[in-house]
Amino acid sequence: MLSAAVLAKSRSEKAIFHFPFWFWLFLDMADATSVIPASVFRNLSDKLYEKRKNAALELEGIVKQLATAGDHDKISAVINLLTTEFMLSPQANHRKGGLIGLAAATVGLTTEASQHLEQIVPPVLNSFSDQDARVRYYACEALYNIAKVVRGEFIVFFNQIFDALCKLSVDSDPNVQSAAHLLDRLVKDIVTESDQFSIEEFIPLLKERMNVLHAYVRQFLVGWITVLDSVPDIDMLGFLPDFLDGLFSMLSDASHEIRQQADSALSEFLQEIKNSPVRLLLALNSSQCFYCYFLKVFGHPLSFSDISCDDHLIPFLRNWLIYRKFHPPCGSGCQFVEVMLLLKSVDYGRMAEILVQRAASPDEFTRLTAITWINEFVKLGGDQLVRYYADILGAILPCISDKEEKIRVVARETNEELRAINCDPGEAFDVGAILSIARRCSFFFTWEMLALKFYQK
């Protein structure tokens, strides 16, 4: 039998001597059993919940003492024993005991738990796919208790947790679903208060899940989109093209609640786009034409503070500076440079492609929502949409004769807005494509005259 001194020396030389895995497991078990009474481990796997609970409380107290003494080697040994002897056991009660034990160890560690999360969290996440519903339930409970202790340190595992919660949202056991909902709410609270959350790493996972058709998954996804969009430091609007189509697909869901939630989320995003700052044009060789116009209209020259503080200027700037940028009111013909004052990025082009497709949806509500978005984009997007004019025209003209009156009204308004925009023929304005689409519609003459006007410039 190896003495304690030999064991300690062997552990310190672990990086030098390459012993088999079972040898180090033996050392971990020796360390763990030297500080945790055998009765605690035995009761952790007992059939009775009260015995498992009492054993967990005793384990928590022992780990707290080890943490206070700074003996993290023994703490690691205890966690390894819980993982190998309990979490991997073929018996469900052992696996439940392992989950309770890992949560108890985390509570005992308190502020020092973060350095052991790589040992603790993965086996708990693996238990979310356990065949036994009670084990899945205890996994939710364990992760909930772990998350309450570590809070922001938890974010490093967010994608794996989100993926697990997404799958649990359709769990066949109602108790597991309820436990998952409680955990989901806690994770949302942690994410909204954390400065470590990476939206860039999360979006690809969200985009992939948006293709799932299950009603509960869709509710889960819309809930997360809404929560993340409410966080001021997270720019969901900049990533909207990545999940916009998924939201539109939910508008035709069989569930009224899901349609309503998707519509609410889309309405909020559209309002954010309408409220976002716009492109400005400043004169390069003469500021007089720029200032004199605002002196005449508002009684003072324009300044950057006007843009950030005076809300009544924003609609005006959209209508004048974007749409009439080649025709300064003083007629000086000065050159302009664009100044971007966008607090949040809006990729009109990528979203326009999605909206054009959705405007042809067989679902009436989807068509109306898509054509409404296109209408606002034509007003707001200005020259960003020049290359998409033909596609937009191809989407709105059929809607002018739609059987639904609301759709016809919005389509006619959008058609007028599109015709009123002054475009530079050098800005990728595809006259041929416009003519091709117009010829297929009864509005050919109006659009052909507009196309000829650009040929004559």
Coordinates of C-alpha atoms in Angstrom, one line a residue:
M1 CA 0.0 0.0 0.0
L2 CA 1.4 3.4 -1.0
S3 CA 2.0 5.8 1.9
A4 CA 0.5 9.3 2.0
A5 CA 3.9 10.8 1.4
V6 CA 4.4 8.7 -1.7
L7 CA 1.0 9.7 -3.0
A8 CA 1.7 13.4 -2.5
K9 CA 5.0 13.1 -4.2
S10 CA 3.5 11.2 -7.1
R11 CA 0.8 13.8 -7.5
S12 CA 3.4 16.7 -7.5
E13 CA 5.3 14.8 -10.3
K14 CA 2.2 14.2 -12.3
A15 CA 3.4 16.4 -15.2
I16 CA 6.7 14.5 -15.3
F17 CA 5.7 10.8 -15.0
H18 CA 3.1 9.5 -17.3
F19 CA 1.1 6.9 -15.3
P20 CA -2.0 5.2 -16.6
F21 CA -5.4 7.0 -16.2
W22 CA -6.6 4.5 -13.6
F23 CA -3.6 5.4 -11.4
W24 CA -4.5 9.0 -11.2
L25 CA -8.2 8.0 -10.7
F26 CA -7.0 5.9 -7.8
L27 CA -5.2 8.9 -6.3
D28 CA -8.3 11.1 -6.8
M29 CA -10.4 8.5 -5.0
A30 CA -7.9 8.3 -2.2
D31 CA -8.0 12.0 -1.8
A32 CA -11.8 12.2 -2.0
T33 CA -12.4 9.4 0.5
S34 CA -9.9 10.8 2.9
V35 CA -12.0 13.9 3.4
I36 CA -15.6 12.7 2.6
P37 CA -17.0 10.0 4.9
A38 CA -18.1 6.9 3.1
S39 CA -21.6 7.4 4.5
V40 CA -21.9 10.6 2.5
F41 CA -21.2 9.0 -0.8
R42 CA -23.4 6.1 0.1
N43 CA -26.4 8.4 1.0
L44 CA -25.9 10.4 -2.2
S45 CA -27.1 7.4 -4.2
D46 CA -29.8 6.4 -1.8
K47 CA -33.3 5.9 -3.2
L48 CA -34.8 8.3 -0.6
Y49 CA -34.6 12.0 -1.5
E50 CA -34.1 13.1 2.1
K51 CA -31.0 11.0 2.5
R52 CA -29.6 12.4 -0.7
K53 CA -30.4 15.9 0.4
N54 CA -28.7 15.5 3.8
A55 CA -25.7 14.0 2.2
A56 CA -25.4 16.9 -0.2
L57 CA -25.6 19.4 2.7
E58 CA -22.8 17.6 4.5
L59 CA -20.8 17.5 1.3
E60 CA -21.3 21.2 0.9
G61 CA -20.0 21.9 4.3
I62 CA -16.9 19.8 3.8
V63 CA -16.1 21.5 0.4
K64 CA -16.6 24.9 2.1
Q65 CA -13.9 24.0 4.7
L66 CA -11.5 22.8 1.9
A67 CA -12.1 26.0 0.0
T68 CA -11.3 28.1 3.1
A69 CA -8.1 26.1 3.6
G70 CA -7.3 26.6 -0.1
D71 CA -7.0 22.8 -0.7
H72 CA -8.2 22.8 -4.3
D73 CA -6.5 19.6 -5.2
K74 CA -8.8 17.7 -2.8
I75 CA -11.8 19.6 -4.1
S76 CA -10.9 18.6 -7.6
A77 CA -10.6 15.0 -6.4
V78 CA -14.1 15.1 -4.9
I79 CA -15.5 16.5 -8.1
N80 CA -13.7 13.9 -10.2
L81 CA -15.1 11.2 -8.0
L82 CA -18.6 12.5 -8.3
T83 CA -18.2 12.6 -12.1
T84 CA -16.7 9.2 -12.6
E85 CA -18.4 7.1 -9.9
F86 CA -21.8 8.7 -9.9
M87 CA -22.5 10.6 -13.2
L88 CA -21.3 7.7 -15.3
S89 CA -23.1 5.1 -13.3
P90 CA -25.7 2.9 -15.1
Q91 CA -28.0 3.4 -12.0
A92 CA -30.3 6.4 -12.2
N93 CA -30.1 7.1 -8.4
H94 CA -26.3 7.3 -8.6
R95 CA -26.6 9.8 -11.4
K96 CA -29.1 11.9 -9.5
G97 CA -26.8 11.8 -6.5
G98 CA -23.9 12.9 -8.6
L99 CA -25.9 15.9 -9.9
I100 CA -26.9 16.9 -6.3
G101 CA -23.3 16.4 -5.2
L102 CA -21.9 18.7 -8.0
A103 CA -24.4 21.4 -7.1
A104 CA -23.6 21.1 -3.4
A105 CA -19.9 21.3 -4.2
T106 CA -20.5 24.5 -6.2
V107 CA -22.5 26.1 -3.3
G108 CA -19.7 25.1 -0.9
L109 CA -17.1 26.8 -3.2
T110 CA -19.1 30.0 -3.4
T111 CA -16.8 32.7 -4.9
E112 CA -14.1 30.2 -5.8
A113 CA -16.4 28.0 -7.8
S114 CA -15.4 29.6 -11.2
Q115 CA -12.0 27.8 -11.2
H116 CA -13.8 24.4 -11.1
L117 CA -16.5 25.1 -13.6
E118 CA -14.8 23.2 -16.4
Q119 CA -15.1 20.0 -14.2
I120 CA -18.6 20.7 -13.0
V121 CA -20.7 22.1 -15.8
P122 CA -20.0 19.6 -18.7
P123 CA -21.2 16.5 -16.9
V124 CA -24.4 18.3 -15.8
L125 CA -25.1 19.4 -19.4
N126 CA -24.6 15.8 -20.6
S127 CA -27.3 14.8 -18.2
F128 CA -29.9 16.9 -20.1
S129 CA -30.0 14.1 -22.7
D130 CA -30.3 11.3 -20.1
Q131 CA -32.9 8.7 -20.9
D132 CA -34.4 8.9 -17.4
A133 CA -36.7 11.9 -17.0
R134 CA -36.0 12.3 -13.3
V135 CA -32.3 12.6 -14.1
R136 CA -33.0 15.3 -16.6
Y137 CA -35.1 17.1 -14.0
Y138 CA -32.3 16.9 -11.4
A139 CA -29.9 18.2 -14.1
C140 CA -32.0 21.3 -14.5
E141 CA -32.2 21.7 -10.7
A142 CA -28.4 21.2 -10.4
L143 CA -27.6 23.7 -13.1
Y144 CA -30.0 26.2 -11.7
N145 CA -28.2 26.1 -8.3
I146 CA -24.8 26.2 -10.0
A147 CA -25.9 29.3 -12.0
K148 CA -27.1 31.1 -8.9
V149 CA -23.7 30.8 -7.4
V150 CA -21.4 31.7 -10.3
R151 CA -23.7 34.1 -12.2
G152 CA -21.6 35.9 -14.9
E153 CA -18.8 33.2 -14.9
F154 CA -21.5 31.0 -16.3
I155 CA -21.6 32.8 -19.7
V156 CA -18.6 30.9 -21.1
F157 CA -21.0 27.9 -21.4
F158 CA -23.9 29.9 -22.8
N159 CA -24.1 28.3 -26.3
Q160 CA -24.1 24.8 -24.8
I161 CA -26.7 25.8 -22.2
F162 CA -28.9 27.5 -24.8
D163 CA -28.7 24.4 -27.1
A164 CA -29.6 22.1 -24.2
L165 CA -32.5 24.4 -23.1
C166 CA -33.8 24.5 -26.7
K167 CA -34.0 20.7 -26.7
L168 CA -35.6 20.6 -23.2
S169 CA -38.3 23.0 -24.4
V170 CA -39.9 20.0 -26.2
D171 CA -39.2 17.4 -23.5
S172 CA -41.9 14.8 -23.2
D173 CA -42.0 15.1 -19.4
P174 CA -44.0 18.2 -18.1
N175 CA -41.9 18.3 -14.9
V176 CA -38.7 18.5 -16.9
Q177 CA -40.3 21.3 -19.0
S178 CA -41.2 23.3 -15.9
A179 CA -37.7 22.9 -14.4
A180 CA -36.2 24.0 -17.8
H181 CA -38.4 27.1 -17.8
L182 CA -37.2 28.1 -14.4
L183 CA -33.6 27.6 -15.5
D184 CA -34.3 29.5 -18.7
R185 CA -35.5 32.5 -16.8
L186 CA -32.5 32.5 -14.6
V187 CA -30.1 32.3 -17.5
K188 CA -31.9 35.2 -19.2
D189 CA -31.4 37.3 -16.1
I190 CA -27.7 36.4 -16.0
V191 CA -27.2 37.3 -19.7
T192 CA -28.9 40.6 -19.4
E193 CA -26.7 41.7 -16.5
S194 CA -23.4 40.3 -18.0
D195 CA -20.8 42.2 -19.9
Q196 CA -19.2 38.9 -21.1
F197 CA -22.0 37.7 -23.4
S198 CA -20.9 37.4 -27.0
I199 CA -23.7 38.0 -29.5
E200 CA -21.3 37.3 -32.4
E201 CA -20.7 33.7 -31.1
F202 CA -24.4 33.2 -30.4
I203 CA -26.0 34.3 -33.7
P204 CA -24.9 31.3 -35.8
L205 CA -26.5 29.0 -33.3
L206 CA -29.7 31.1 -33.3
K207 CA -29.8 31.2 -37.1
E208 CA -29.5 27.4 -37.2
R209 CA -32.3 26.9 -34.7
M210 CA -34.7 29.3 -36.5
N211 CA -35.4 26.5 -39.0
V212 CA -37.1 24.3 -36.4
L213 CA -40.8 24.1 -36.8
H214 CA -41.9 22.8 -33.4
A215 CA -44.2 25.3 -31.6
Y216 CA -42.4 25.1 -28.2
V217 CA -39.0 25.7 -29.8
R218 CA -40.4 28.7 -31.7
Q219 CA -41.7 30.2 -28.5
F220 CA -38.4 29.6 -26.9
L221 CA -36.5 31.3 -29.7
V222 CA -38.8 34.4 -29.9
G223 CA -38.5 34.7 -26.2
W224 CA -34.7 34.9 -26.4
I225 CA -34.7 37.3 -29.3
T226 CA -37.0 39.6 -27.5
V227 CA -34.9 39.5 -24.3
L228 CA -31.6 40.1 -26.1
D229 CA -33.1 42.9 -28.1
S230 CA -34.0 44.6 -24.8
V231 CA -30.4 44.8 -23.7
P232 CA -29.0 48.2 -24.6
D233 CA -25.4 46.9 -25.1
I234 CA -26.5 44.1 -27.5
D235 CA -27.0 45.2 -31.1
M236 CA -29.6 42.6 -32.3
L237 CA -30.6 45.0 -35.1
G238 CA -27.2 44.6 -36.7
F239 CA -27.8 40.8 -36.9
L240 CA -31.5 41.0 -37.9
P241 CA -30.9 39.7 -41.4
D242 CA -29.6 36.4 -39.9
F243 CA -32.9 35.5 -38.3
L244 CA -35.5 37.8 -40.0
D245 CA -36.7 35.1 -42.4
G246 CA -37.2 32.7 -39.4
L247 CA -39.4 35.3 -37.7
F248 CA -41.4 35.8 -40.9
S249 CA -41.9 32.0 -41.2
M250 CA -43.5 32.1 -37.8
L251 CA -46.2 34.5 -38.9
S252 CA -48.0 31.6 -40.6
D253 CA -47.7 29.2 -37.7
A254 CA -50.7 27.2 -36.7
S255 CA -50.5 28.6 -33.2
H256 CA -52.1 32.0 -32.7
E257 CA -49.8 32.7 -29.7
I258 CA -46.7 32.1 -31.8
R259 CA -48.0 34.3 -34.7
Q260 CA -48.7 37.0 -32.1
Q261 CA -45.2 36.8 -30.5
A262 CA -43.4 36.8 -33.9
D263 CA -45.5 39.8 -35.0
S264 CA -44.7 41.7 -31.8
A265 CA -41.0 41.0 -32.2
L266 CA -41.1 42.1 -35.9
S267 CA -43.0 45.3 -35.0
E268 CA -40.4 46.2 -32.4
F269 CA -37.5 45.7 -34.8
L270 CA -39.2 47.8 -37.5
Q271 CA -39.8 50.6 -35.0
E272 CA -36.1 50.4 -34.0
I273 CA -35.2 50.7 -37.7
K274 CA -37.5 53.7 -38.1
N275 CA -36.0 55.4 -35.0
S276 CA -32.4 54.7 -35.9
P277 CA -30.2 57.7 -37.0
V278 CA -29.8 58.3 -40.7
R279 CA -27.2 59.1 -43.3
L280 CA -26.3 62.8 -43.5
L281 CA -24.6 64.7 -46.3
L282 CA -22.2 67.6 -45.6
A283 CA -21.0 70.0 -48.1
L284 CA -17.3 69.6 -49.0
N285 CA -16.5 73.0 -50.6
S286 CA -19.3 75.1 -49.2
S287 CA -21.3 74.9 -46.0
Q288 CA -23.5 77.9 -46.9
C289 CA -26.1 75.9 -48.8
F290 CA -26.3 73.5 -45.9
Y291 CA -26.6 76.1 -43.2
C292 CA -28.8 78.6 -45.0
Y293 CA -31.5 76.1 -45.6
F294 CA -31.8 75.3 -41.9
L295 CA -31.5 78.9 -40.9
K296 CA -34.5 79.6 -43.1
V297 CA -36.6 76.7 -41.8
F298 CA -35.6 76.4 -38.2
G299 CA -34.0 79.7 -37.4
H300 CA -30.6 78.3 -36.6
P301 CA -27.9 76.3 -38.5
L302 CA -27.8 72.6 -38.2
S303 CA -25.3 71.0 -35.8
F304 CA -24.6 67.5 -34.6
S305 CA -26.5 68.3 -31.4
D306 CA -29.6 68.9 -33.5
I307 CA -29.4 65.3 -34.7
S308 CA -29.0 63.7 -31.3
C309 CA -31.5 65.9 -29.4
D310 CA -34.2 67.3 -31.8
D311 CA -36.4 64.5 -32.8
H312 CA -38.4 66.6 -35.2
L313 CA -35.4 66.9 -37.5
I314 CA -35.0 63.2 -38.1
P315 CA -38.0 62.7 -40.5
F316 CA -37.1 65.9 -42.3
L317 CA -33.5 64.8 -42.8
R318 CA -34.6 61.5 -44.2
N319 CA -36.9 63.2 -46.7
W320 CA -34.4 65.9 -47.8
L321 CA -30.8 64.8 -47.4
I322 CA -31.2 61.3 -48.6
Y323 CA -33.7 61.6 -51.4
R324 CA -32.6 65.0 -52.8
K325 CA -28.9 64.9 -52.1
F326 CA -28.0 65.9 -55.7
H327 CA -30.2 69.0 -55.5
P328 CA -29.1 71.4 -52.7
P329 CA -31.8 74.0 -52.1
C330 CA -29.5 77.0 -52.7
G331 CA -28.6 75.7 -56.1
S332 CA -24.9 76.1 -55.5
G333 CA -24.0 72.7 -57.0
C334 CA -21.5 72.0 -54.2
Q335 CA -20.1 68.5 -53.7
F336 CA -21.2 66.4 -50.8
V337 CA -19.7 63.7 -48.5
E338 CA -21.8 61.2 -46.6
V339 CA -21.5 61.2 -42.8
M340 CA -22.8 58.1 -41.1
L341 CA -24.5 58.8 -37.8
L342 CA -25.8 55.3 -37.2
L343 CA -26.1 54.2 -33.6
K344 CA -27.2 50.8 -34.9
S345 CA -26.4 49.3 -38.3
V346 CA -29.2 48.5 -40.6
D347 CA -28.5 46.3 -43.6
Y348 CA -31.4 47.2 -45.8
G349 CA -30.1 45.2 -48.8
R350 CA -29.9 41.8 -47.2
M351 CA -33.3 42.2 -45.5
A352 CA -34.9 43.5 -48.7
E353 CA -34.1 40.2 -50.4
I354 CA -35.9 38.4 -47.6
L355 CA -38.9 40.7 -47.7
V356 CA -39.3 40.4 -51.5
Q357 CA -39.6 36.6 -51.1
R358 CA -42.0 36.9 -48.2
A359 CA -44.2 39.4 -50.1
A360 CA -45.2 36.5 -52.4
S361 CA -46.2 34.2 -49.5
P362 CA -49.5 32.4 -49.8
D363 CA -50.2 33.5 -46.2
E364 CA -52.1 36.7 -46.1
F365 CA -50.7 38.0 -42.8
T366 CA -47.2 37.3 -44.0
R367 CA -47.7 39.2 -47.2
L368 CA -49.2 42.2 -45.4
T369 CA -46.3 42.3 -42.9
A370 CA -43.7 41.9 -45.7
I371 CA -45.2 44.7 -47.9
T372 CA -45.4 47.0 -44.8
W373 CA -41.7 46.4 -44.2
I374 CA -40.9 47.1 -47.8
N375 CA -42.9 50.3 -47.7
E376 CA -40.9 51.5 -44.7
F377 CA -37.6 50.4 -46.3
V378 CA -38.3 52.4 -49.4
K379 CA -38.9 55.5 -47.2
L380 CA -35.8 54.9 -45.0
G381 CA -33.3 53.0 -47.2
G382 CA -32.8 55.5 -49.9
D383 CA -29.9 54.8 -52.2
Q384 CA -29.0 51.6 -50.2
L385 CA -31.8 49.9 -52.1
V386 CA -31.0 51.1 -55.6
R387 CA -29.7 47.7 -56.8
Y388 CA -32.9 46.0 -55.3
Y389 CA -35.4 48.3 -57.0
A390 CA -36.3 45.8 -59.7
D391 CA -36.9 43.0 -57.1
I392 CA -38.9 45.4 -54.9
L393 CA -41.0 46.5 -57.9
G394 CA -41.6 42.8 -58.8
A395 CA -42.8 42.2 -55.2
I396 CA -45.2 45.2 -54.9
L397 CA -46.8 45.4 -58.3
P398 CA -48.6 42.0 -57.9
C399 CA -49.7 43.1 -54.4
I400 CA -51.5 46.1 -55.9
S401 CA -54.2 43.7 -57.2
D402 CA -54.1 41.5 -54.0
K403 CA -57.5 40.3 -52.8
E404 CA -56.8 41.9 -49.4
E405 CA -57.6 45.6 -49.3
K406 CA -54.9 46.4 -46.7
I407 CA -52.3 44.9 -48.8
R408 CA -53.5 46.8 -51.9
V409 CA -53.4 50.1 -50.1
V410 CA -49.8 49.6 -48.8
A411 CA -48.6 48.3 -52.2
R412 CA -50.0 51.4 -54.0
E413 CA -48.3 53.7 -51.5
T414 CA -45.0 51.8 -51.8
N415 CA -45.3 52.1 -55.6
E416 CA -45.6 55.8 -55.4
E417 CA -42.8 56.2 -52.9
L418 CA -40.5 54.1 -55.2
R419 CA -41.3 56.2 -58.3
A420 CA -40.7 59.4 -56.3
I421 CA -37.1 58.5 -55.4
N422 CA -34.5 60.3 -57.5
C423 CA -31.7 57.9 -58.4
D424 CA -28.3 58.5 -60.0
P425 CA -28.1 56.3 -63.2
G426 CA -24.6 55.4 -62.1
E427 CA -25.7 53.8 -58.8
A428 CA -26.4 50.4 -60.1
F429 CA -30.0 51.3 -61.2
D430 CA -30.9 48.5 -63.6
V431 CA -33.2 50.0 -66.1
G432 CA -33.5 46.8 -68.1
A433 CA -34.7 44.9 -65.1
I434 CA -37.2 47.6 -64.3
L435 CA -38.6 47.5 -67.8
S436 CA -38.7 43.7 -67.8
I437 CA -40.8 43.6 -64.6
A438 CA -43.0 46.6 -65.7
R439 CA -43.9 44.8 -69.0
R440 CA -45.5 42.0 -67.0
C441 CA -47.8 44.5 -65.1
S442 CA -50.5 46.9 -66.1
F443 CA -48.3 49.8 -64.8
F444 CA -45.9 49.4 -67.7
F445 CA -46.4 52.9 -69.1
T446 CA -45.6 54.8 -65.9
W447 CA -42.5 52.8 -65.1
E448 CA -41.3 52.9 -68.7
M449 CA -41.5 56.7 -68.7
L450 CA -39.4 56.7 -65.5
A451 CA -36.8 54.4 -67.0
L452 CA -36.6 56.6 -70.1
K453 CA -36.0 59.6 -67.9
F454 CA -32.8 57.9 -66.6
Y455 CA -31.7 57.0 -70.1
Q456 CA -31.9 60.7 -71.0
K457 CA -29.7 61.9 -68.0

